[in-house]
PDB file of C-alpha atoms in Angstrom:
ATOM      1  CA  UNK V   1      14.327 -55.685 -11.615  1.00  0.00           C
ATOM      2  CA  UNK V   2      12.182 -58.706 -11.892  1.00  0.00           C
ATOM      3  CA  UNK V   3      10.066 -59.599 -14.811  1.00  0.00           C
ATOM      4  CA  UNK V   4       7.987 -62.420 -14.202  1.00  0.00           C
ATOM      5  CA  UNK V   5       6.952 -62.487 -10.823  1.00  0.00           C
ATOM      6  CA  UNK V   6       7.896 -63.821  -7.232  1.00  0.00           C
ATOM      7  CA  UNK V   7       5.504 -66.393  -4.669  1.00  0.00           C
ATOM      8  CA  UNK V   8       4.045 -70.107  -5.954  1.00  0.00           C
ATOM      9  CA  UNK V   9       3.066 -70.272  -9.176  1.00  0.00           C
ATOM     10  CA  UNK V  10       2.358 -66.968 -11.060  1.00  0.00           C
ATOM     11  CA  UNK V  11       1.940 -65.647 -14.301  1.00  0.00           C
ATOM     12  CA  UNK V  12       3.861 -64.469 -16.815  1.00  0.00           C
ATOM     13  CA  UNK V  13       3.816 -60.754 -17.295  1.00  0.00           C
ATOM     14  CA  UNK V  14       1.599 -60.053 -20.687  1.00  0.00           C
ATOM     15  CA  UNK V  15      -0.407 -57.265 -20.006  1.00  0.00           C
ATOM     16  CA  UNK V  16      -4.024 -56.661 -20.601  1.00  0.00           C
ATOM     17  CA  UNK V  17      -5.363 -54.266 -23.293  1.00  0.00           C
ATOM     18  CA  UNK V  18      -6.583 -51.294 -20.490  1.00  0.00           C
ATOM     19  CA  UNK V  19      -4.165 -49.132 -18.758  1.00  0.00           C
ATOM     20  CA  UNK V  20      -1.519 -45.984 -19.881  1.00  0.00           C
ATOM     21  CA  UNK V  21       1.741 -45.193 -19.297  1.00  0.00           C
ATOM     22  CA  UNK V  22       3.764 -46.435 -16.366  1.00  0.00           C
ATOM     23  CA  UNK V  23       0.095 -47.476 -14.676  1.00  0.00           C
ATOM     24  CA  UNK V  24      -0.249 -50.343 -12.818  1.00  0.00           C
ATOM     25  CA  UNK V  25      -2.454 -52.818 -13.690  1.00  0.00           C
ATOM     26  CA  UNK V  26      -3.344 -56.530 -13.212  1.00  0.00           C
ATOM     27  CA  UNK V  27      -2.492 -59.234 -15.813  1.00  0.00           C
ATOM     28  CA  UNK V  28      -4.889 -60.786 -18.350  1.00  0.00           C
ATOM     29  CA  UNK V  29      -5.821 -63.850 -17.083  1.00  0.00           C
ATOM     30  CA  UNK V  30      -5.259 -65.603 -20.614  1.00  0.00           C
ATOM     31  CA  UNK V  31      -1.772 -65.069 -19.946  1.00  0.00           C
ATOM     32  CA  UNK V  32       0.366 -67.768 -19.673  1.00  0.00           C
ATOM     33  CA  UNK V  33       1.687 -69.778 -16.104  1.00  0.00           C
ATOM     34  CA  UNK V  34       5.192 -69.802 -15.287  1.00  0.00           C
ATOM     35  CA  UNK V  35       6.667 -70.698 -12.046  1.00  0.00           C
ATOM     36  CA  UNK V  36       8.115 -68.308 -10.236  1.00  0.00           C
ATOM     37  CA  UNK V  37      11.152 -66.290 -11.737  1.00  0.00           C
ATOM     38  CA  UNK V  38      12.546 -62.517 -10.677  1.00  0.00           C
ATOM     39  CA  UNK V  39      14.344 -61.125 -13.534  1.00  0.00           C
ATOM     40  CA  UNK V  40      16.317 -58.822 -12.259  1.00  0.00           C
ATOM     41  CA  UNK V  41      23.108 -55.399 -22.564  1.00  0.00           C
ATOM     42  CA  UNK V  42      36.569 -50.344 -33.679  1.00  0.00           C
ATOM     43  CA  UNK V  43      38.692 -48.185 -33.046  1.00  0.00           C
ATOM     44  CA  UNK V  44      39.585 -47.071 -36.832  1.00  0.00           C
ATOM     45  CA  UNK V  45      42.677 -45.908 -37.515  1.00  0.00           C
ATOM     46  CA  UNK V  46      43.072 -43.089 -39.793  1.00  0.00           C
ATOM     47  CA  UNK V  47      44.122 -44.056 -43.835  1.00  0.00           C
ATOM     48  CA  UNK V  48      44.165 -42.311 -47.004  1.00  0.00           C
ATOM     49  CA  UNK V  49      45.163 -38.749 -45.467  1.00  0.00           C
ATOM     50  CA  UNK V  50      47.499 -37.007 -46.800  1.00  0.00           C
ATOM     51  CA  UNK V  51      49.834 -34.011 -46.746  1.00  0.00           C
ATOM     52  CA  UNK V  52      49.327 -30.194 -48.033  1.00  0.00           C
ATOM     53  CA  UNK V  53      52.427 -30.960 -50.066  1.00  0.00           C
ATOM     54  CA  UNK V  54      51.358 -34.059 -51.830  1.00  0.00           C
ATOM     55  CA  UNK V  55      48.048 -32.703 -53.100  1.00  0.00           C
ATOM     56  CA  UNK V  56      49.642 -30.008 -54.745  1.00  0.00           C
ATOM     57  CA  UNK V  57      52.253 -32.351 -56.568  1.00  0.00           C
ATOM     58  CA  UNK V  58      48.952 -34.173 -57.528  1.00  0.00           C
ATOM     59  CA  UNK V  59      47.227 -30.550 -58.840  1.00  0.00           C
ATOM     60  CA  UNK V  60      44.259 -30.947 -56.315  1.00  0.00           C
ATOM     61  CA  UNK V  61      42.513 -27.753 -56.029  1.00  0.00           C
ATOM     62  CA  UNK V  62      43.808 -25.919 -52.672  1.00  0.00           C
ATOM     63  CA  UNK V  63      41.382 -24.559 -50.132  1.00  0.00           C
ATOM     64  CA  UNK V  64      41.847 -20.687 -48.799  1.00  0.00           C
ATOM     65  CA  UNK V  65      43.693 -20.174 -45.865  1.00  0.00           C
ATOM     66  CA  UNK V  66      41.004 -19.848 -43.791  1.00  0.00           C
ATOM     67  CA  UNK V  67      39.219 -23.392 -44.893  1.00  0.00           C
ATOM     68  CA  UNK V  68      42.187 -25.442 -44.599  1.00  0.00           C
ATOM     69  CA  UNK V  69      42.306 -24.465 -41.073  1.00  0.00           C
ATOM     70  CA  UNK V  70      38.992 -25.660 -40.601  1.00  0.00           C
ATOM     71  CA  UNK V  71      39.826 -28.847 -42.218  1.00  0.00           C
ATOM     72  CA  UNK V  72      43.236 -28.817 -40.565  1.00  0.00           C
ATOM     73  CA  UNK V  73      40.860 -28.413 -36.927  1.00  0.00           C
ATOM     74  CA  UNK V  74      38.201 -30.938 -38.042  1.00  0.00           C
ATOM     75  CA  UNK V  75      41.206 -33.764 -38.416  1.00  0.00           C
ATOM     76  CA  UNK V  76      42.199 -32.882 -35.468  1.00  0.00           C
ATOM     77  CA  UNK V  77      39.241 -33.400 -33.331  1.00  0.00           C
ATOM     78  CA  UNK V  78      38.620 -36.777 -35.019  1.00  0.00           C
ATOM     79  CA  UNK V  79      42.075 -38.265 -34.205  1.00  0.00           C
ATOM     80  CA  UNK V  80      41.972 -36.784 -30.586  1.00  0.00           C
ATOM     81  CA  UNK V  81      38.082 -38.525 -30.548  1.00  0.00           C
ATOM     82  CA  UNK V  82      39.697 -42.016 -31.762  1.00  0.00           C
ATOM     83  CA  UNK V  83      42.554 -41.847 -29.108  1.00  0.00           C
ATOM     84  CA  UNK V  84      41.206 -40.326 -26.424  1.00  0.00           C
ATOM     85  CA  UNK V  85      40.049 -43.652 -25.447  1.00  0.00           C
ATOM     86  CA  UNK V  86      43.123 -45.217 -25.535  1.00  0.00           C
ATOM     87  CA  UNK V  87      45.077 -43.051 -23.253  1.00  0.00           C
ATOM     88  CA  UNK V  88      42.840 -42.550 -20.415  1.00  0.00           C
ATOM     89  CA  UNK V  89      39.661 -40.715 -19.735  1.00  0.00           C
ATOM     90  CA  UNK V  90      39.708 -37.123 -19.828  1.00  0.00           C
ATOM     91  CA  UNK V  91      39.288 -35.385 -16.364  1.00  0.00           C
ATOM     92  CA  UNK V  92      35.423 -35.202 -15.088  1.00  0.00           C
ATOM     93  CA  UNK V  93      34.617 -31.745 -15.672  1.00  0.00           C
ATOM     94  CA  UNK V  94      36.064 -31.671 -19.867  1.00  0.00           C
ATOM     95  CA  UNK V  95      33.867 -34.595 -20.899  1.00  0.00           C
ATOM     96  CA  UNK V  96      30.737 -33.906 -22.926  1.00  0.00           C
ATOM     97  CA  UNK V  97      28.660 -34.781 -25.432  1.00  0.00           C
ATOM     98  CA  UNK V  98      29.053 -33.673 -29.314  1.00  0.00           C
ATOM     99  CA  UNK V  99      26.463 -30.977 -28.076  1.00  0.00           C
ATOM    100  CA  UNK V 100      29.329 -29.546 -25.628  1.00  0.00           C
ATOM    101  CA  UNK V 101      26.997 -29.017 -23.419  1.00  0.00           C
ATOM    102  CA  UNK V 102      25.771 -32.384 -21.390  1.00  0.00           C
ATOM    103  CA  UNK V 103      27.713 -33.662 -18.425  1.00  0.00           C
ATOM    104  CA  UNK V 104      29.281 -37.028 -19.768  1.00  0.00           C
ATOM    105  CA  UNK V 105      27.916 -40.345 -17.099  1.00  0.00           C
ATOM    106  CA  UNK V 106      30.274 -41.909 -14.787  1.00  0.00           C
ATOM    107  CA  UNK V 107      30.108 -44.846 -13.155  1.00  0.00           C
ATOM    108  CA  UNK V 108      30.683 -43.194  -9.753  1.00  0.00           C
ATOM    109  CA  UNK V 109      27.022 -42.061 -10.170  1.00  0.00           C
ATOM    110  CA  UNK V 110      25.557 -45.581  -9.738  1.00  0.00           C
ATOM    111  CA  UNK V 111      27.844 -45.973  -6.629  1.00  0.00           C
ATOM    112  CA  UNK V 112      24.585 -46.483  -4.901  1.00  0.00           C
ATOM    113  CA  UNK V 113      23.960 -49.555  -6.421  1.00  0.00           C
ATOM    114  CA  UNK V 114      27.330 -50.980  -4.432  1.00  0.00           C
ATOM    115  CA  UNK V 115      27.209 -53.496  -1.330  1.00  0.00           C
ATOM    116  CA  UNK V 116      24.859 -55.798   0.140  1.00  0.00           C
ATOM    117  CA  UNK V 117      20.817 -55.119   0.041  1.00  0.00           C
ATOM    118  CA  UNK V 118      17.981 -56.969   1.212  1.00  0.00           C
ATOM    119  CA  UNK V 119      14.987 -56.061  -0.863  1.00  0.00           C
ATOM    120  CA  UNK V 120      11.611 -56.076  -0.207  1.00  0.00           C
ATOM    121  CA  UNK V 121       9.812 -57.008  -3.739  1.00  0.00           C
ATOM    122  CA  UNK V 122       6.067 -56.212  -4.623  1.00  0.00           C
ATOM    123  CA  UNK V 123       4.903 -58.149  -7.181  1.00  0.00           C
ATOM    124  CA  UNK V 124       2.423 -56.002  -8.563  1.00  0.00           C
ATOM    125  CA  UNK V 125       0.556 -58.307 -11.607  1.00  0.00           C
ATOM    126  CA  UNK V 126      -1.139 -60.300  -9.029  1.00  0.00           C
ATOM    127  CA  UNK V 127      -4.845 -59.652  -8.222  1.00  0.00           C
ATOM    128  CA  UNK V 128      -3.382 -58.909  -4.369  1.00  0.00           C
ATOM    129  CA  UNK V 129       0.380 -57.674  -4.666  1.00  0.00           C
ATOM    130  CA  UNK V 130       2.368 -59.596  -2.995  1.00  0.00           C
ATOM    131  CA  UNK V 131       5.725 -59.141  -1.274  1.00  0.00           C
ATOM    132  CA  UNK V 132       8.699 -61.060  -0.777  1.00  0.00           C
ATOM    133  CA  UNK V 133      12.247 -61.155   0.227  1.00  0.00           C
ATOM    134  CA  UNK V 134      15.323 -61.004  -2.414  1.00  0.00           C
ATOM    135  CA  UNK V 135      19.176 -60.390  -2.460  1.00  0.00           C
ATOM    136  CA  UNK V 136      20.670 -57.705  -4.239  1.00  0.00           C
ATOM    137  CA  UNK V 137      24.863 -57.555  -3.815  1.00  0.00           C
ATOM    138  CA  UNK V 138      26.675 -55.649  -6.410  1.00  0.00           C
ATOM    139  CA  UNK V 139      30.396 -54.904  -6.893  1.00  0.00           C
ATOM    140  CA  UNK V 140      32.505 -53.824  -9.516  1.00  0.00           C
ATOM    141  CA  UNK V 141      34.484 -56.164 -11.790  1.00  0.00           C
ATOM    142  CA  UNK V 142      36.488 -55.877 -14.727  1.00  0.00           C
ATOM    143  CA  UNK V 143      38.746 -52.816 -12.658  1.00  0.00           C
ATOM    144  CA  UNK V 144      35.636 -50.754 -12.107  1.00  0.00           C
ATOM    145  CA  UNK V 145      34.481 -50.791 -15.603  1.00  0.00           C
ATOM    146  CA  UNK V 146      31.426 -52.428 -14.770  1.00  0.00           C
ATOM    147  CA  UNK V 147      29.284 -53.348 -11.826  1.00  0.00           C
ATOM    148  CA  UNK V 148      27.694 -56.710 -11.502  1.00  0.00           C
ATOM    149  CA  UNK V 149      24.659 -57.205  -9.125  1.00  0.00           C
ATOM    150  CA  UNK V 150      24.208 -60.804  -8.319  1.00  0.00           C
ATOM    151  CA  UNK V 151      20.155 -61.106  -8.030  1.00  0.00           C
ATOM    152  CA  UNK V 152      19.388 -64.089  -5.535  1.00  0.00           C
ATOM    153  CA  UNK V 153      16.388 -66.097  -3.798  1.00  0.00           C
ATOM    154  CA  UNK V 154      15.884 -69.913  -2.476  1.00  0.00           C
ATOM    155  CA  UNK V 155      14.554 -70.746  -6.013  1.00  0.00           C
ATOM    156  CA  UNK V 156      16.170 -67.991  -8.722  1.00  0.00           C
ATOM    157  CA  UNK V 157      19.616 -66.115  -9.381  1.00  0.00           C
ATOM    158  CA  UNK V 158      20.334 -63.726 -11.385  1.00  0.00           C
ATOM    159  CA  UNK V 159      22.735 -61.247 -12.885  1.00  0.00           C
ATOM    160  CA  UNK V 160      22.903 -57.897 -13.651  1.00  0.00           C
ATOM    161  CA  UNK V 161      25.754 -55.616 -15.018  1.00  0.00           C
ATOM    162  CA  UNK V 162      26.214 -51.945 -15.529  1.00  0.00           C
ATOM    163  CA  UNK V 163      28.470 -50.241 -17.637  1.00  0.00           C
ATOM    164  CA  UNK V 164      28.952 -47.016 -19.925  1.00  0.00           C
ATOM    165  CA  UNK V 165      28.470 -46.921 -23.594  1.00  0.00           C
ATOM    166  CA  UNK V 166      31.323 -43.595 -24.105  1.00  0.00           C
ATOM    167  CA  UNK V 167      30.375 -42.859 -27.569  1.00  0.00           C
ATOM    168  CA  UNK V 168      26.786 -42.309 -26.880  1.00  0.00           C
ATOM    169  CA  UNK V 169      27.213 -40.765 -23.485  1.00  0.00           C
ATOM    170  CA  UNK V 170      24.504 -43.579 -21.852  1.00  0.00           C
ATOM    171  CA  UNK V 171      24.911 -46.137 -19.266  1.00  0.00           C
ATOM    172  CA  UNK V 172      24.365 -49.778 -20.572  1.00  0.00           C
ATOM    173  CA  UNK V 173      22.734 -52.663 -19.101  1.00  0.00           C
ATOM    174  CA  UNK V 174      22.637 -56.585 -19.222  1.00  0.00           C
ATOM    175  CA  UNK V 175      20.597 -58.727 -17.763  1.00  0.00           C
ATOM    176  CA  UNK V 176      20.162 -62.681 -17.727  1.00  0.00           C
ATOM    177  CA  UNK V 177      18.484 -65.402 -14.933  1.00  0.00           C
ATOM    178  CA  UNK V 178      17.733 -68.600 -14.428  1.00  0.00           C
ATOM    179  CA  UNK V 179      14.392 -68.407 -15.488  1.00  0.00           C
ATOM    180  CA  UNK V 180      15.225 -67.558 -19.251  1.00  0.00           C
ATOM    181  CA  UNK V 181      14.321 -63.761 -18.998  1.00  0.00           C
ATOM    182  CA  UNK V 182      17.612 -62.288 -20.853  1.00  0.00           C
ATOM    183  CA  UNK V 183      17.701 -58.209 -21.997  1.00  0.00           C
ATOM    184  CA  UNK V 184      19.347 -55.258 -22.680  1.00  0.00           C
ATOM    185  CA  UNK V 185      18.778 -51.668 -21.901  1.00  0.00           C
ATOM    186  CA  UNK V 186      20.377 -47.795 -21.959  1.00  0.00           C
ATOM    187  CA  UNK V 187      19.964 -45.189 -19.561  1.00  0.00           C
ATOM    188  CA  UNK V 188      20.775 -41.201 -20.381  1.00  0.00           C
ATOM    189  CA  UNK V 189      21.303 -40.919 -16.781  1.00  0.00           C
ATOM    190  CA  UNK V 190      20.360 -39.059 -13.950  1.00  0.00           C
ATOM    191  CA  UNK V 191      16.792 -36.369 -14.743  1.00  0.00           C
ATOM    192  CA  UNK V 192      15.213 -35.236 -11.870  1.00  0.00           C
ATOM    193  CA  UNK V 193      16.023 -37.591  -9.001  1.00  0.00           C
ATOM    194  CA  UNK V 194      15.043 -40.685 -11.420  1.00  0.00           C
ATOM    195  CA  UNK V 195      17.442 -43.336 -13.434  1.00  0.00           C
ATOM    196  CA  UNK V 196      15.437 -45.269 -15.559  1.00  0.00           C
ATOM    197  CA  UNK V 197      17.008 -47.891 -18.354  1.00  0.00           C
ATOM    198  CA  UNK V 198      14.714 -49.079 -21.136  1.00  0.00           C
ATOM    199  CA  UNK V 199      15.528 -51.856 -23.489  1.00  0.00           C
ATOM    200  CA  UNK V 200      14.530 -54.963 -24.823  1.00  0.00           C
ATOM    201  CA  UNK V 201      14.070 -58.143 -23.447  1.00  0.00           C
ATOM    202  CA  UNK V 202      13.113 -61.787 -23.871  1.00  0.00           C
ATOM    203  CA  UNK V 203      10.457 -63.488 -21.373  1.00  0.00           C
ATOM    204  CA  UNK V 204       8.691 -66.425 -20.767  1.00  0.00           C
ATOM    205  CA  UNK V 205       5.800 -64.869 -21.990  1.00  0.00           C
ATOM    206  CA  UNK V 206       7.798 -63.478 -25.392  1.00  0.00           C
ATOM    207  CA  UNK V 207       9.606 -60.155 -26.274  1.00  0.00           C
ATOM    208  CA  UNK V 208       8.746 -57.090 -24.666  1.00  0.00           C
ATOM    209  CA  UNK V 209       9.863 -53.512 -24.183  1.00  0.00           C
ATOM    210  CA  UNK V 210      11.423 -53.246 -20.325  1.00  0.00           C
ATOM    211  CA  UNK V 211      11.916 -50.286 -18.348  1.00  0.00           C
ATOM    212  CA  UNK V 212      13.312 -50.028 -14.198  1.00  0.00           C
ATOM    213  CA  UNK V 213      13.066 -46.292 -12.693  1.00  0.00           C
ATOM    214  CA  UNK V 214      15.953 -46.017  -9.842  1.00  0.00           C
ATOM    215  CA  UNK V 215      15.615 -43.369  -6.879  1.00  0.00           C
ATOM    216  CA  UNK V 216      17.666 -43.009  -4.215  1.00  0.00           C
ATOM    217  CA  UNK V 217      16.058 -42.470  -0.683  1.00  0.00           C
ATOM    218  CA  UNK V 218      19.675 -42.301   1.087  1.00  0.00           C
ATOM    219  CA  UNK V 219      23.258 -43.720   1.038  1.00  0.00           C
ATOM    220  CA  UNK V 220      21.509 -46.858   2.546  1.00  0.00           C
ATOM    221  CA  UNK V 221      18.503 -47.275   0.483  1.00  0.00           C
ATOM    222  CA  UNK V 222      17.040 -46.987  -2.964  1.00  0.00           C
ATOM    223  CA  UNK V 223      14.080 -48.157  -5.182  1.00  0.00           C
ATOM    224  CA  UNK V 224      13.126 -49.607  -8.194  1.00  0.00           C
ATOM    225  CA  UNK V 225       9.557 -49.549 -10.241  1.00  0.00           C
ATOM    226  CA  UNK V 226       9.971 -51.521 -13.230  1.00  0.00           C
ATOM    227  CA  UNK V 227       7.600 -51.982 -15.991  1.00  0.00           C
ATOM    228  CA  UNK V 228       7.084 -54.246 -19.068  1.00  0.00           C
ATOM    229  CA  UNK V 229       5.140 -53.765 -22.606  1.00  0.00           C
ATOM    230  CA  UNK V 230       4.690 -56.164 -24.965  1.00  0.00           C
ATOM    231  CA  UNK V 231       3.874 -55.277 -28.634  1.00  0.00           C
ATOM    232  CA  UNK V 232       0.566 -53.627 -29.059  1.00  0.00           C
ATOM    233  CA  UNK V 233       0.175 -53.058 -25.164  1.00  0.00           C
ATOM    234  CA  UNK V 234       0.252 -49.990 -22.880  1.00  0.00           C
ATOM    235  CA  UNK V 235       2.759 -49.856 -20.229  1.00  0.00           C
ATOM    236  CA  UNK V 236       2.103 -52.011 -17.168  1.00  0.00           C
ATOM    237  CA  UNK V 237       3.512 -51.702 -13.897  1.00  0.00           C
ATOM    238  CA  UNK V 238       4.869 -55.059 -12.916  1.00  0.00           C
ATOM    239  CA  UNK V 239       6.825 -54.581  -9.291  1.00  0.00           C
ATOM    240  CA  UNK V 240       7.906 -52.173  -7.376  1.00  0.00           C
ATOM    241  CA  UNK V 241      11.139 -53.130  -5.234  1.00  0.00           C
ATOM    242  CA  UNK V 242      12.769 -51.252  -2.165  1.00  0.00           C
ATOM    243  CA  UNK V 243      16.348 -51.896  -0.935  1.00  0.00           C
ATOM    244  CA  UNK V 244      18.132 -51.671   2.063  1.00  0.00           C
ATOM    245  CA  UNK V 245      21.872 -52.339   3.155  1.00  0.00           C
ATOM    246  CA  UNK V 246      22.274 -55.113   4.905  1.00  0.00           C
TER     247      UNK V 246
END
């Protein structure tokens, strides 16, 4: 997922004023040199409830029968929501979002990230895009929690981890290099073939909005078109980047 691009000495990624969404475009050539870099994010506990019993000794007004079972129902979900993730995730199928109704994100889904890739990376801000060849290895860490890719060329590294944010129901991202590109981004997961994160980030050329869009070609391949924007600008395409196993 790189941000400023790969070859001699290239520019940063600011984009120019023309373009839309998600189109690729060349830089504006006011924008700054950088050498080149590849880039590429309380559990309460519950006080002040009390019993049935001791709110009548204090003459608080009683609900019906029917409320207090709603109230009774509404505790109940909020202490299983605060312990739930201390004792374990609940099985695949039972976890959703508040809606009920949206399949929660597992980790297992970015199982395709996993193992050893050689990547062929476009660098699409330069007047001629330009490929070259980049590392991508990623394996979990922290007992599966999270998934670190370790991002890798003669002259850059990188790293980049994946985890879940539970409460939202999103994947999470970090990012950081050698280069001093640094970011963070969210994912809702999986919509029609296509992963993308979005978040931002801090470049060379100065903060910026960051998005990567993930498909999977087979168990041994994948891709990645990432884009930047910087305040003010459209979208611009800034590489596109397709992986192999090794």
């Amino acid at each position: 997922m790189p941000r400023t691009r790969a070859g001699a000495r290239t520019r940063v990624a600011v984009p120019d004023e023309g373009g839309g969404p998600d189109t690729p475009g060349a830089l504006d050539r006011s924008s700054i040199i950088a050498d080149h870099s590849v880039r590429h994010r309380t559990f309460k506990t519950l006080g002040g409830l009390q019993s049935l019993q001791d709110l009548q000794e204090r003459n608080v007004p009683m609900l019906s029968i029917p409320s207090r079972r709603l109230v009774r129902g509404g505790l109940g979900t909020l202490v299983g929501v605060l312990v739930l993730p201390l004792i374990g995730s609940a099985p695949a199928g039972a976890q959703q979002d508040a809606r009920g109704s949206a399949k929660a994100v597992s980790m297992t889904e970015l199982d395709f990230l996993l193992g050893d890739y050689t990547c062929a990376y476009t660098d699409l801000t330069l007047e001629e895009p330009t490929t070259v060849t980049l590392n991508w290895d990623t394996k979990k860490t922290l007992e599966g929690k999270f998934y670190e890719m370790h991002l890798k060329s003669p002259a850059f590294e990188g790293r980049w981890v994946f985890g879940l944010n539970t409460v939202d129901n999103r994947y999470t991202s970090f990012y950081w290099d050698t280069w001093g590109n640094t970011g963070t981004a969210s994912s809702p997961g999986w919509k029609r073939g296509m992963l993308r994160f979005q978040g931002p980030y801090i470049t060379p050329g100065g903060h910026a909005d960051s998005k990567d869009e993930f498909r999977v070609v087979n168990s041994d391949r994948f891709t990645d078109d990432a884009f930047i924007r910087f305040e003010g600008q459209p979208w611009k395409q800034i590489s596109h980047v397709d992986c192999r196993r090794s």
